[in-house]
PDB file of C-alpha atoms in Angstrom:
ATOM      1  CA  UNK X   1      89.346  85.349  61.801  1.00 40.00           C
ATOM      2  CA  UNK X   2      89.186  83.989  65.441  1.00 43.00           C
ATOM      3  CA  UNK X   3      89.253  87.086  67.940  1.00 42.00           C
ATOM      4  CA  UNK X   4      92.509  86.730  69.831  1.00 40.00           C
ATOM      5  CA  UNK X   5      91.583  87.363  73.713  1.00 39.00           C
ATOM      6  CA  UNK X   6      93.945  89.751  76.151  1.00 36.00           C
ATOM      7  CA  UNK X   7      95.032  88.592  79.143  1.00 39.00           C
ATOM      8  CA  UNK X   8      97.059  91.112  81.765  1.00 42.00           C
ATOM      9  CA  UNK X   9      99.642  90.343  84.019  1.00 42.00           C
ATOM     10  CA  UNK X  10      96.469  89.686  85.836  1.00 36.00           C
ATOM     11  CA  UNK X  11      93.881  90.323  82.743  1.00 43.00           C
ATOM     12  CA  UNK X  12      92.115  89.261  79.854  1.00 45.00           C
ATOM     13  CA  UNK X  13      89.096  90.242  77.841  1.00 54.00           C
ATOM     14  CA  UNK X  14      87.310  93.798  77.868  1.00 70.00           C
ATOM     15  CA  UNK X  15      83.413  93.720  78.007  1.00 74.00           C
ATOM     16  CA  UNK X  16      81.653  96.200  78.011  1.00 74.00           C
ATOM     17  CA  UNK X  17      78.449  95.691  79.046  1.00 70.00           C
ATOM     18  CA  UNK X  18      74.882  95.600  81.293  1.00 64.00           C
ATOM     19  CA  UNK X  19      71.791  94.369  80.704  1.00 50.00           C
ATOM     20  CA  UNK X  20      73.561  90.589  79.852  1.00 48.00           C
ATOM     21  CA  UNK X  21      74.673  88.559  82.863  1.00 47.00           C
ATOM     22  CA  UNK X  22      78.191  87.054  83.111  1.00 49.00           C
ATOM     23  CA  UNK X  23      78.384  83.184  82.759  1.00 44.00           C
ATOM     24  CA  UNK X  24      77.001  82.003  85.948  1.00 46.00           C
ATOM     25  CA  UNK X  25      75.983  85.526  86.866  1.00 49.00           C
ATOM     26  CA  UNK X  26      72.344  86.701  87.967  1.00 44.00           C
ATOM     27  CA  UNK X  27      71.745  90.414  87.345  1.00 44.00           C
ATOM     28  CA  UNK X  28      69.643  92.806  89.598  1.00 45.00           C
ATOM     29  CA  UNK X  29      68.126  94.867  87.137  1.00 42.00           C
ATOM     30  CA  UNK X  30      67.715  97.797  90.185  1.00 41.00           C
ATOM     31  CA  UNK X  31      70.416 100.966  89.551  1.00 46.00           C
ATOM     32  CA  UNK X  32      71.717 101.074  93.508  1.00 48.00           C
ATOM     33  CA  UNK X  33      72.480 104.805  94.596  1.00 45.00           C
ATOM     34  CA  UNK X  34      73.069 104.284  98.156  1.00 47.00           C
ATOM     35  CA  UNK X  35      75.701 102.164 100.324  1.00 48.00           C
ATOM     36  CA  UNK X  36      73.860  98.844 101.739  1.00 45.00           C
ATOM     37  CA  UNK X  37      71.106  98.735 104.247  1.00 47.00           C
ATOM     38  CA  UNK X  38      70.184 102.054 101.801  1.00 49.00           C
ATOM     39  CA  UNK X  39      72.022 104.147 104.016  1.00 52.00           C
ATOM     40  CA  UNK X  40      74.112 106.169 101.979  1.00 51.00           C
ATOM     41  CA  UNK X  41      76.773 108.687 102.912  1.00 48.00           C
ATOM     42  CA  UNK X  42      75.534 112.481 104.203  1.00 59.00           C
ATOM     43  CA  UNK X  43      77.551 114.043 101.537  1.00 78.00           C
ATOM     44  CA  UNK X  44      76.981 112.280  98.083  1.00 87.00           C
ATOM     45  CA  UNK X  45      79.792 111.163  96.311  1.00 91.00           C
ATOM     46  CA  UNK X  46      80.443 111.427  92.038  1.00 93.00           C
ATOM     47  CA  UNK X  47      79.256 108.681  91.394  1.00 94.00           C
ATOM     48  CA  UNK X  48      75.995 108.820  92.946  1.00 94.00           C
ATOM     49  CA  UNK X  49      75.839 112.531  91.514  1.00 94.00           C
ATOM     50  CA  UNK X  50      76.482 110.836  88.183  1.00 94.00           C
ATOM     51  CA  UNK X  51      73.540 108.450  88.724  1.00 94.00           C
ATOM     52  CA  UNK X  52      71.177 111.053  89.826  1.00 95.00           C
ATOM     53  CA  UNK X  53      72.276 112.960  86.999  1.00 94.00           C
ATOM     54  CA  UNK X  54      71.774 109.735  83.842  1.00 94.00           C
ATOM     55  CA  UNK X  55      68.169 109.317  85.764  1.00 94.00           C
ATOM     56  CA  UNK X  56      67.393 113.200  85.183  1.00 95.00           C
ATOM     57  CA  UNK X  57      68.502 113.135  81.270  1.00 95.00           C
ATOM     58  CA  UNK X  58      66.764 109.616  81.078  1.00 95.00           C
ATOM     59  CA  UNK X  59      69.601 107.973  80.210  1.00 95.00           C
ATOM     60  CA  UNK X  60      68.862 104.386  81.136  1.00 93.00           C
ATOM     61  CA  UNK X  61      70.896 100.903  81.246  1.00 93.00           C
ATOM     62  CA  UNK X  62      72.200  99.873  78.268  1.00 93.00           C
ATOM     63  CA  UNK X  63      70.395  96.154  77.680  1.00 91.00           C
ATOM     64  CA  UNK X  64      72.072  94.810  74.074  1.00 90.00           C
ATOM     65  CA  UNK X  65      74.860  92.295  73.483  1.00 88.00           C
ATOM     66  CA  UNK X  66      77.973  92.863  75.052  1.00 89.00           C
ATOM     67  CA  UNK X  67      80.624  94.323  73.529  1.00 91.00           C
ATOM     68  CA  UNK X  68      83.864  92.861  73.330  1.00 89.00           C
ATOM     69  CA  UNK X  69      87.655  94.301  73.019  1.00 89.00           C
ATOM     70  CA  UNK X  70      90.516  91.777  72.341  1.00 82.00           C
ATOM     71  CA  UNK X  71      94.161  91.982  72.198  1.00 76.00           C
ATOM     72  CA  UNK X  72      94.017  92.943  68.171  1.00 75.00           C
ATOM     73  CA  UNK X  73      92.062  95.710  69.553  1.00 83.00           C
ATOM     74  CA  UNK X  74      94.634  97.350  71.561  1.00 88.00           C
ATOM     75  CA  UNK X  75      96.034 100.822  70.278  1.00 88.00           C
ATOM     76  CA  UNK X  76      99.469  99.894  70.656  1.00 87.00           C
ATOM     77  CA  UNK X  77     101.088  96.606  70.018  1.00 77.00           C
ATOM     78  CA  UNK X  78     101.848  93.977  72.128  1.00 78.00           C
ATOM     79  CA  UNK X  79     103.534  91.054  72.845  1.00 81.00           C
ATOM     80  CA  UNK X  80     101.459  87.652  72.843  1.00 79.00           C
ATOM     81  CA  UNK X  81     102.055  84.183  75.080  1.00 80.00           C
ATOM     82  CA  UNK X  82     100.050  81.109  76.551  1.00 80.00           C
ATOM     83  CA  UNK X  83      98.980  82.007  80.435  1.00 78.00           C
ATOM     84  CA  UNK X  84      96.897  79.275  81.945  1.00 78.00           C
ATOM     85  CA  UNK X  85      95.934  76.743  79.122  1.00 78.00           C
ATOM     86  CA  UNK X  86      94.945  79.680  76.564  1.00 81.00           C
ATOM     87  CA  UNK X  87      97.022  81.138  73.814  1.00 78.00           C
ATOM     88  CA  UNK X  88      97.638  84.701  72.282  1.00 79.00           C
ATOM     89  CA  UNK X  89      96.965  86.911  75.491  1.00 84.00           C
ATOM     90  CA  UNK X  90      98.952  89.123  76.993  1.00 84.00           C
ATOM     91  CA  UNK X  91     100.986  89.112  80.146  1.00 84.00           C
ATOM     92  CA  UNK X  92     100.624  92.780  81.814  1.00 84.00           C
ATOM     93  CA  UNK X  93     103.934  92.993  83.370  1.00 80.00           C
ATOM     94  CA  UNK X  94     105.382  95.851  85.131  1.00 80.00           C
ATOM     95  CA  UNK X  95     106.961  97.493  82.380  1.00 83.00           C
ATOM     96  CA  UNK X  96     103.628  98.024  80.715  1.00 87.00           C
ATOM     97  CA  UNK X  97     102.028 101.367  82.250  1.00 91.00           C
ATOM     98  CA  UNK X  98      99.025 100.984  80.732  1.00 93.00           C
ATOM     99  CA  UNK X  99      96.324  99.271  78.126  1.00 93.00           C
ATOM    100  CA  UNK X 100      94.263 101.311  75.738  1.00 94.00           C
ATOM    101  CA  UNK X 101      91.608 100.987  73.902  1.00 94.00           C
ATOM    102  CA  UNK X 102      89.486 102.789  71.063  1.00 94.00           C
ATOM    103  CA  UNK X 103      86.033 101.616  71.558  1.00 94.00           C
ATOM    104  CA  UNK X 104      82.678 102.602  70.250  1.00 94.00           C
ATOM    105  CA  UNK X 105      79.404 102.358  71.618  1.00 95.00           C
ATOM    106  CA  UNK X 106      75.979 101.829  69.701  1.00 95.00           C
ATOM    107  CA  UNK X 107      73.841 104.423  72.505  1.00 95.00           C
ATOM    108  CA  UNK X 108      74.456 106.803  74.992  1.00 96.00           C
ATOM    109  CA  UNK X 109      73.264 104.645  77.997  1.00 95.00           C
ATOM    110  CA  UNK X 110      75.125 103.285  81.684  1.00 95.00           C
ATOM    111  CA  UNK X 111      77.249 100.819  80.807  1.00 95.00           C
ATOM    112  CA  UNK X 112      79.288  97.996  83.038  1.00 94.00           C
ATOM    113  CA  UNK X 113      82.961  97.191  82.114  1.00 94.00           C
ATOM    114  CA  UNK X 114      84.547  93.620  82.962  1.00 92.00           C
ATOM    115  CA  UNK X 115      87.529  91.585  82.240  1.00 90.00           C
ATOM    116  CA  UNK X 116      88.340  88.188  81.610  1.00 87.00           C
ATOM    117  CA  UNK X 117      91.336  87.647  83.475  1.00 87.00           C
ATOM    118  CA  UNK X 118      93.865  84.985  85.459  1.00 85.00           C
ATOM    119  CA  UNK X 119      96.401  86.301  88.210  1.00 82.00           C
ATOM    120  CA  UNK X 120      99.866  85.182  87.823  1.00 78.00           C
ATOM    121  CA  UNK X 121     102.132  83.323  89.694  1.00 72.00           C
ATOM    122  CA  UNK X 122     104.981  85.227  91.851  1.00 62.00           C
ATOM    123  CA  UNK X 123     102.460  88.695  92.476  1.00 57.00           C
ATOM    124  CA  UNK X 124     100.682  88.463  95.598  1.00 65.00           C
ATOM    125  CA  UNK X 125      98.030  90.561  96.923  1.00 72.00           C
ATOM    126  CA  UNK X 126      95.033  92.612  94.913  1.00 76.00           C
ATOM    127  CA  UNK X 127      95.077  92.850  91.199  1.00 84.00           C
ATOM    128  CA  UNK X 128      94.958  97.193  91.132  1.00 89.00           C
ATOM    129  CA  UNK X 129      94.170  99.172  88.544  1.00 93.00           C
ATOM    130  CA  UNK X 130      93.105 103.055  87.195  1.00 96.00           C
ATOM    131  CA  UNK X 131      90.078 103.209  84.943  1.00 97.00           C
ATOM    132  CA  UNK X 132      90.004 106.332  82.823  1.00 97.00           C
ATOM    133  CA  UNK X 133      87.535 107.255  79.884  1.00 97.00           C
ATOM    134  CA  UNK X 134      88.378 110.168  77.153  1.00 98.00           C
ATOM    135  CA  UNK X 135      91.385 110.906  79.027  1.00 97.00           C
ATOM    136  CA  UNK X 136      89.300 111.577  82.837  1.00 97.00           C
ATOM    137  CA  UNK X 137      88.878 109.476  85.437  1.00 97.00           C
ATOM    138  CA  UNK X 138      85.099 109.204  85.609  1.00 96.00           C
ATOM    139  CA  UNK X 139      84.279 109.415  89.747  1.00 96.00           C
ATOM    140  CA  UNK X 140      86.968 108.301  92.419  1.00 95.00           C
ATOM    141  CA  UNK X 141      85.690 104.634  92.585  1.00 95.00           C
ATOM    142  CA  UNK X 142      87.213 104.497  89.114  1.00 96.00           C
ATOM    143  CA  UNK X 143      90.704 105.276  90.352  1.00 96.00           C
ATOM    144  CA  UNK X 144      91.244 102.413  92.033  1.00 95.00           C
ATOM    145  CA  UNK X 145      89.399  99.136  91.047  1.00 94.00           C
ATOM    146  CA  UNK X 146      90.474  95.678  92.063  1.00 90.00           C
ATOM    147  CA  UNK X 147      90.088  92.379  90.692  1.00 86.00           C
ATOM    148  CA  UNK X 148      90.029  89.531  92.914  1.00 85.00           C
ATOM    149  CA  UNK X 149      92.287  86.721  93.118  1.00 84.00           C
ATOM    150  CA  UNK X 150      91.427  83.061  93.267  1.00 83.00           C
ATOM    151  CA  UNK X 151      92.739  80.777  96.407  1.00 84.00           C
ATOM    152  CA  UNK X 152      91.837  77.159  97.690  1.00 83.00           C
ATOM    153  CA  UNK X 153      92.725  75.674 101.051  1.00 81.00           C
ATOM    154  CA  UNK X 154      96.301  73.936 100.284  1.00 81.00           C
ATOM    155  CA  UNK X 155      95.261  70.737 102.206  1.00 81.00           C
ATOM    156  CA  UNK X 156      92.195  68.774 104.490  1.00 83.00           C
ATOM    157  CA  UNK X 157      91.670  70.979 107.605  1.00 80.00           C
ATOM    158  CA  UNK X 158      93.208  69.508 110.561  1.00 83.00           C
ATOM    159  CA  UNK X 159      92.384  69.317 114.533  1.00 80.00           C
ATOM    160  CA  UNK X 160      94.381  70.914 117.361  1.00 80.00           C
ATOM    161  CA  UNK X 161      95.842  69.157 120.693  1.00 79.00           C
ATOM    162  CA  UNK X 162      92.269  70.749 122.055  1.00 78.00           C
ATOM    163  CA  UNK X 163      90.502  68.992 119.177  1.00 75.00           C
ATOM    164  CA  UNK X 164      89.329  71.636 117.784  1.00 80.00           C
ATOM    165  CA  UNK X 165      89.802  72.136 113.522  1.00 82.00           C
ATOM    166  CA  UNK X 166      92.059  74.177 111.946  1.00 81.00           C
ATOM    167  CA  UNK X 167      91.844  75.462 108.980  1.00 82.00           C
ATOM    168  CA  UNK X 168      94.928  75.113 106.695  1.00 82.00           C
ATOM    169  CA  UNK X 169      96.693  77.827 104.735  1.00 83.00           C
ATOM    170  CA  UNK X 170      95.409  79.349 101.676  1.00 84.00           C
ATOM    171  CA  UNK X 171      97.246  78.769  98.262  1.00 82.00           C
ATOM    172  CA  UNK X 172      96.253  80.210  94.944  1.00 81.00           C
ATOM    173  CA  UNK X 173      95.001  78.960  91.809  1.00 84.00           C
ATOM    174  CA  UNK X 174      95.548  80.338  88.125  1.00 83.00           C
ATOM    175  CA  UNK X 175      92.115  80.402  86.811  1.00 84.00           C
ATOM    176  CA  UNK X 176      90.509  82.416  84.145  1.00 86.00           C
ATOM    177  CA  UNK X 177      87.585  84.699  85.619  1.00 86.00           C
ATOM    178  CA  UNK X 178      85.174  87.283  84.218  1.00 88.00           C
ATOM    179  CA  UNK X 179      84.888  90.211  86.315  1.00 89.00           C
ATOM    180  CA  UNK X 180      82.571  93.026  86.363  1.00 92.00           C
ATOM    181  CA  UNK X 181      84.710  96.166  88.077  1.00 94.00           C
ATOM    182  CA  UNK X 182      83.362  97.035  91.907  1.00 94.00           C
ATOM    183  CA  UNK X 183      83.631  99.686  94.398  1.00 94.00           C
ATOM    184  CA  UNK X 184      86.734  98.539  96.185  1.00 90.00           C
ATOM    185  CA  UNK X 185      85.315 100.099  99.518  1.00 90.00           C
ATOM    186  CA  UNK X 186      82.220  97.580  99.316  1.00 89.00           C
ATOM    187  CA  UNK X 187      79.675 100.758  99.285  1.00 90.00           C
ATOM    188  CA  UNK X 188      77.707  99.518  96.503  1.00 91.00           C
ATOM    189  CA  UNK X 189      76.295  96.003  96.114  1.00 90.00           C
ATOM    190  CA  UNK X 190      75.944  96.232  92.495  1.00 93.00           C
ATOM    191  CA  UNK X 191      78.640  96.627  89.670  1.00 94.00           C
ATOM    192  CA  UNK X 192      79.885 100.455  88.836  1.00 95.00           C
ATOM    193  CA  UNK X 193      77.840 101.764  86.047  1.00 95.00           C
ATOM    194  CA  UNK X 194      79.864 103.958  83.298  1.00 96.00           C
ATOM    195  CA  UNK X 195      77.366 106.719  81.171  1.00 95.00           C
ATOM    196  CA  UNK X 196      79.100 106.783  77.744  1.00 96.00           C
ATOM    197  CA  UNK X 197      77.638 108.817  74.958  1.00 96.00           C
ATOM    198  CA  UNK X 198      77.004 106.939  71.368  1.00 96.00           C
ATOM    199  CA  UNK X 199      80.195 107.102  69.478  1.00 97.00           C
ATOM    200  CA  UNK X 200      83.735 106.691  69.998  1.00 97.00           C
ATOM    201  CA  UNK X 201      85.593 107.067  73.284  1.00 97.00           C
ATOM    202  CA  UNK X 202      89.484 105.954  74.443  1.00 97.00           C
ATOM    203  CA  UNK X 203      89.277 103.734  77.026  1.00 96.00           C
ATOM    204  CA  UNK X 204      92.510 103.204  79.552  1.00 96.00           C
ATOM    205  CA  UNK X 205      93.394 101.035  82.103  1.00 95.00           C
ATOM    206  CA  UNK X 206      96.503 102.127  84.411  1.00 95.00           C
ATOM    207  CA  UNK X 207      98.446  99.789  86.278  1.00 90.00           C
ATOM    208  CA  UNK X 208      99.062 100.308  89.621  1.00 86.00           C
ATOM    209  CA  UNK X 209     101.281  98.508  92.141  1.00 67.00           C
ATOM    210  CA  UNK X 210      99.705  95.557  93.694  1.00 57.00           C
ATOM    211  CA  UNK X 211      99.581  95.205  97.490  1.00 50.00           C
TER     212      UNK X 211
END
């Protein structure tokens, strides 16, 4: 039977995930505990205590196949429809507080976690969302992730009375992306990494209002 895939008001597809790159994606292979320039902050934040902390207990990237979470795979029921030229995912409206998942894991190692995903039409502004695991939010970079939205320039740039070019508006496209979930605040280059014990853990993913 043909995995059905889930799409959110903004999402799609739950990987979960390190070692294997995204389509189009080159992976550093590096673990980055520090902001950029490797100047982290004086006082070191959860996640960075959580790094330090997998490193200690030798608990290392997770490097098999990705594993992947579809809309049959949701705890509770939902409601299927055609977003974007593909069928059977789900529209994440408003009304929806949140997505969960039972998932299991094959190792206790750092994992990544990334959706497939295509912003709709009417909701401006950041796709936000809450990330907790076992019923926790794992470090404060998990409280608030956000998925990026897709825009193109609406029409050819144009030039001034000075001659000099303008650049026209923006407009969005409805696109389906994979995305790996980032520190919103931009103090890590590489993906957040997620240490998840072998077995079974409930994975949920809160809306929250977009900007």
């Amino acid at each position: 039977m043909k995995k059905r895939f889930i799409a959110f008001v903004s999402l799609a597809c739950l990987f979960i995930q390190t070692a294997a790159a995204l389509p189009g994606e080159k992976l550093d292979d590096k673990i980055q505990t520090e902001g950029p320039d490797n100047s982290g902050p004086s006082v070191k934040t959860e996640y960075q205590l959580l790094l330090e902390e997998s490193a200690e207990k030798n608990i290392v990237a997770y490097k098999g196949e990705p594993i992947i979470y579809g809309v049959d795979d949701l705890k509770d029921p939902a409601e299927l429809t055609e977003i974007s030229g593909r069928k059977n995912v789900l529209a994440w409206t408003e009304d929806i507080e949140y997505l969960e998942w039972e998932i299991e894991v094959p190792e206790t190692a750092l994992y990544n976690i990334a959706f497939s995903y295509c912003g709709m039409e009417g909701v401006g502004g950041d796709i936000s969302r809450e990330l907790s695991i076992d019923g926790e939010i794992p470090y404060d970079e998990a409280a608030n992730f956000k998925l990026r939205r897709l825009y193109k320039d609406k029409n050819e740039p144009k030039k001034n009375n000075l001659g000099d070019e303008v650049r026209p508006p923006l407009m969005e496209i409805y696109e389906w992306q994979t995305e790996r979930i980032y520190d919103n605040q931009g103090m890590y280059n590489d993906p957040l990494l997620f240490m998840l014990e072998k077995g079974k853990h409930t994975l949920r993913v809160t809306l929250i209002n977009e900007e």
